[in-house]
């Protein structure tokens, strides 16, 4: 039997069920003998850095020698140093690692880490073209994730290229990098309303 460690941060409810369920369905479909150990924490849900460090410490307890492979979803890890502290031992283990949606710009690449992510460019273009063509939108604001997160970089670059291609105007106040937490969206919207800024 092969063993896989599933390492995830900041997901709850449905996502905690969906990840292992999807992996198990894939394993069953292929008729292979694999077990999954799921390690999850909530290291990005608290403003207390010591609390968050304690949450992330669960990943330090993983004995990587017990595993044949690793699947990670660390897309909710906000701090680049924390991300590196989690990914470094995985990189050094030499085990095959599938890294879901969590590449960082400038991140050292390793032969054993395989990035699997979203087609961000197509998704952003489809949404923006729809808003532009169907709804007549001519003013856009980008609210994204961490500035150094690869998914966010691709989305932001695609957003900016669309604006330029259409000859629209864009100010620095129209690009809002934050994190992927829903509180960020609520905070920006509240600030937008308080400042009586016009909606795009």
Coordinates of C-alpha atoms in Angstrom, one line a residue:
X1 CA 0.0 0.0 0.0
X2 CA 1.2 3.5 -0.8
X3 CA 0.6 6.4 1.6
X4 CA 0.0 10.0 0.7
X5 CA 0.0 13.0 3.0
X6 CA -2.6 15.7 2.2
X7 CA -1.4 19.0 3.7
X8 CA -3.9 21.9 3.6
X9 CA -4.3 25.3 5.3
X10 CA -7.3 27.4 6.1
X11 CA -10.1 25.3 4.6
X12 CA -13.2 24.2 6.5
X13 CA -16.6 22.7 6.0
X14 CA -17.1 21.5 2.5
X15 CA -13.5 21.8 1.4
X16 CA -12.3 19.5 4.1
X17 CA -14.7 16.9 2.8
X18 CA -14.1 17.6 -0.9
X19 CA -10.3 17.3 -1.0
X20 CA -10.1 13.8 0.5
X21 CA -13.2 12.7 -1.2
X22 CA -11.9 13.6 -4.6
X23 CA -8.6 12.0 -4.0
X24 CA -10.3 8.8 -2.7
X25 CA -12.6 8.7 -5.8
X26 CA -9.6 9.0 -8.1
X27 CA -7.8 6.2 -6.2
X28 CA -10.9 3.9 -6.4
X29 CA -11.4 4.7 -10.1
X30 CA -7.8 3.5 -10.7
X31 CA -8.1 0.5 -8.5
X32 CA -4.9 1.2 -6.6
X33 CA -4.1 0.6 -3.0
X34 CA -3.4 4.1 -1.4
X35 CA -4.2 5.6 2.0
X36 CA -4.4 9.3 2.7
X37 CA -3.5 11.1 5.9
X38 CA -5.0 14.6 6.0
X39 CA -3.2 17.3 7.9
X40 CA -5.1 20.6 8.1
X41 CA -4.7 23.8 10.2
X42 CA -6.2 27.2 10.4
X43 CA -3.0 29.2 10.5
X44 CA -4.4 32.2 8.7
X45 CA -7.7 32.7 10.6
X46 CA -6.3 34.7 13.5
X47 CA -4.5 38.0 13.8
X48 CA -2.3 36.6 16.6
X49 CA 0.9 35.5 14.9
X50 CA 1.9 33.2 17.8
X51 CA -1.5 31.5 17.5
X52 CA -1.0 31.1 13.8
X53 CA 2.6 29.7 14.4
X54 CA 1.0 27.1 16.7
X55 CA -1.5 26.1 14.0
X56 CA 1.3 25.7 11.4
X57 CA 3.4 23.7 13.9
X58 CA 1.1 20.7 13.1
X59 CA 3.0 20.4 9.8
X60 CA 6.3 20.0 11.7
X61 CA 5.0 16.8 13.3
X62 CA 4.7 15.0 9.9
X63 CA 7.2 12.1 9.6
X64 CA 7.8 12.4 5.8
X65 CA 9.6 9.0 5.8
X66 CA 6.2 7.3 6.2
X67 CA 4.9 8.6 2.9
X68 CA 5.3 7.9 -0.8
X69 CA 4.0 11.2 -2.0
X70 CA 2.4 14.5 -0.8
X71 CA -0.4 16.7 -2.0
X72 CA -0.5 20.3 -0.7
X73 CA -3.0 23.1 -0.9
X74 CA -1.2 26.0 0.7
X75 CA -3.0 28.7 -1.3
X76 CA -4.3 30.3 1.9
X77 CA -0.9 30.7 3.5
X78 CA -0.5 34.5 3.6
X79 CA 3.1 34.8 4.9
X80 CA 5.8 34.0 2.4
X81 CA 8.3 32.9 5.1
X82 CA 5.7 30.5 6.6
X83 CA 5.0 29.1 3.1
X84 CA 8.7 28.5 2.6
X85 CA 9.0 26.9 6.1
X86 CA 6.3 24.4 5.1
X87 CA 7.5 23.7 1.6
X88 CA 11.2 23.5 2.3
X89 CA 11.1 20.1 4.1
X90 CA 8.9 18.8 1.3
X91 CA 11.3 19.9 -1.3
X92 CA 14.3 18.4 0.6
X93 CA 12.5 15.1 1.1
X94 CA 12.8 14.2 -2.5
X95 CA 9.2 12.8 -2.4
X96 CA 6.9 13.7 -5.3
X97 CA 4.8 16.7 -4.3
X98 CA 1.8 18.0 -6.0
X99 CA 1.4 21.7 -5.1
X100 CA -2.1 22.9 -5.8
X101 CA -2.6 26.6 -6.5
X102 CA 0.2 27.9 -4.4
X103 CA 3.3 28.8 -6.4
X104 CA 5.0 32.0 -5.4
X105 CA 6.8 34.3 -7.7
X106 CA 10.5 33.7 -7.4
X107 CA 9.9 30.5 -5.5
X108 CA 12.8 28.1 -6.0
X109 CA 11.8 25.3 -8.2
X110 CA 12.6 21.7 -7.4
X111 CA 12.5 18.6 -9.5
X112 CA 10.1 16.8 -7.1
X113 CA 7.5 19.6 -6.8
X114 CA 4.8 19.7 -9.5
X115 CA 2.5 22.8 -9.6
X116 CA -1.1 22.2 -10.6
X117 CA -3.2 25.3 -10.8
X118 CA -6.1 27.2 -12.3
X119 CA -6.2 28.6 -15.8
X120 CA -6.4 32.1 -14.3
X121 CA -5.9 34.0 -17.5
X122 CA -8.8 32.5 -19.3
X123 CA -11.1 32.8 -16.3
X124 CA -10.3 36.5 -15.8
X125 CA -10.7 37.3 -19.5
X126 CA -14.0 35.5 -19.7
X127 CA -15.4 37.4 -16.8
X128 CA -14.1 40.8 -17.9
X129 CA -15.2 40.3 -21.5
X130 CA -18.7 39.3 -20.2
X131 CA -18.9 42.5 -18.0
X132 CA -17.6 44.6 -20.9
X133 CA -19.7 43.2 -23.7
X134 CA -22.9 42.1 -22.0
X135 CA -23.2 44.6 -19.2
X136 CA -21.4 47.6 -20.7
X137 CA -18.9 48.0 -17.8
X138 CA -16.1 50.5 -18.6
X139 CA -14.6 50.9 -15.1
X140 CA -13.1 47.9 -13.3
X141 CA -11.4 47.4 -9.9
X142 CA -9.1 44.4 -9.1
X143 CA -9.4 42.9 -5.6
X144 CA -6.9 40.1 -5.4
X145 CA -4.8 37.9 -3.1
X146 CA -1.3 38.3 -1.8
X147 CA 0.9 40.4 -4.1
X148 CA 3.5 37.7 -4.5
X149 CA 1.1 34.8 -5.0
X150 CA 1.5 33.3 -8.5
X151 CA -2.3 33.0 -9.1
X152 CA -2.8 36.6 -8.0
X153 CA 0.1 37.8 -10.2
X154 CA -1.4 36.1 -13.3
X155 CA -4.9 37.4 -12.6
X156 CA -3.6 41.0 -12.0
X157 CA -1.4 41.0 -15.1
X158 CA -4.4 39.7 -17.2
X159 CA -6.6 42.3 -15.7
X160 CA -4.2 45.1 -16.5
X161 CA -3.6 43.8 -20.0
X162 CA -7.4 43.8 -20.6
X163 CA -7.7 47.4 -19.4
X164 CA -4.9 48.5 -21.7
X165 CA -6.2 46.5 -24.7
X166 CA -9.6 48.2 -24.3
X167 CA -8.1 51.6 -23.9
X168 CA -9.7 52.1 -20.5
X169 CA -8.2 54.0 -17.6
X170 CA -6.7 52.5 -14.5
X171 CA -5.3 54.2 -11.4
X172 CA -3.2 52.7 -8.6
X173 CA -6.3 52.8 -6.4
X174 CA -8.0 50.4 -8.8
X175 CA -5.6 47.6 -7.9
X176 CA -6.2 46.1 -4.4
X177 CA -3.9 43.3 -3.4
X178 CA -4.8 41.6 -0.1
X179 CA -5.4 38.0 0.7
X180 CA -7.9 35.3 -0.3
X181 CA -10.0 35.7 2.9
X182 CA -13.5 36.9 2.4
X183 CA -12.9 39.5 5.2
X184 CA -10.6 41.3 2.8
X185 CA -13.5 41.8 0.3
X186 CA -15.8 43.0 3.1
X187 CA -13.2 45.4 4.4
X188 CA -12.5 46.9 1.1
X189 CA -16.2 47.3 0.3
X190 CA -16.8 49.0 3.7
X191 CA -13.9 51.4 3.1
X192 CA -15.1 52.1 -0.4
X193 CA -18.6 53.0 0.9
X194 CA -17.2 55.1 3.8
X195 CA -15.0 57.1 1.4
X196 CA -18.1 57.6 -0.8
X197 CA -16.1 56.4 -3.8
X198 CA -18.1 55.8 -7.0
X199 CA -18.8 52.2 -7.9
X200 CA -17.2 51.0 -11.1

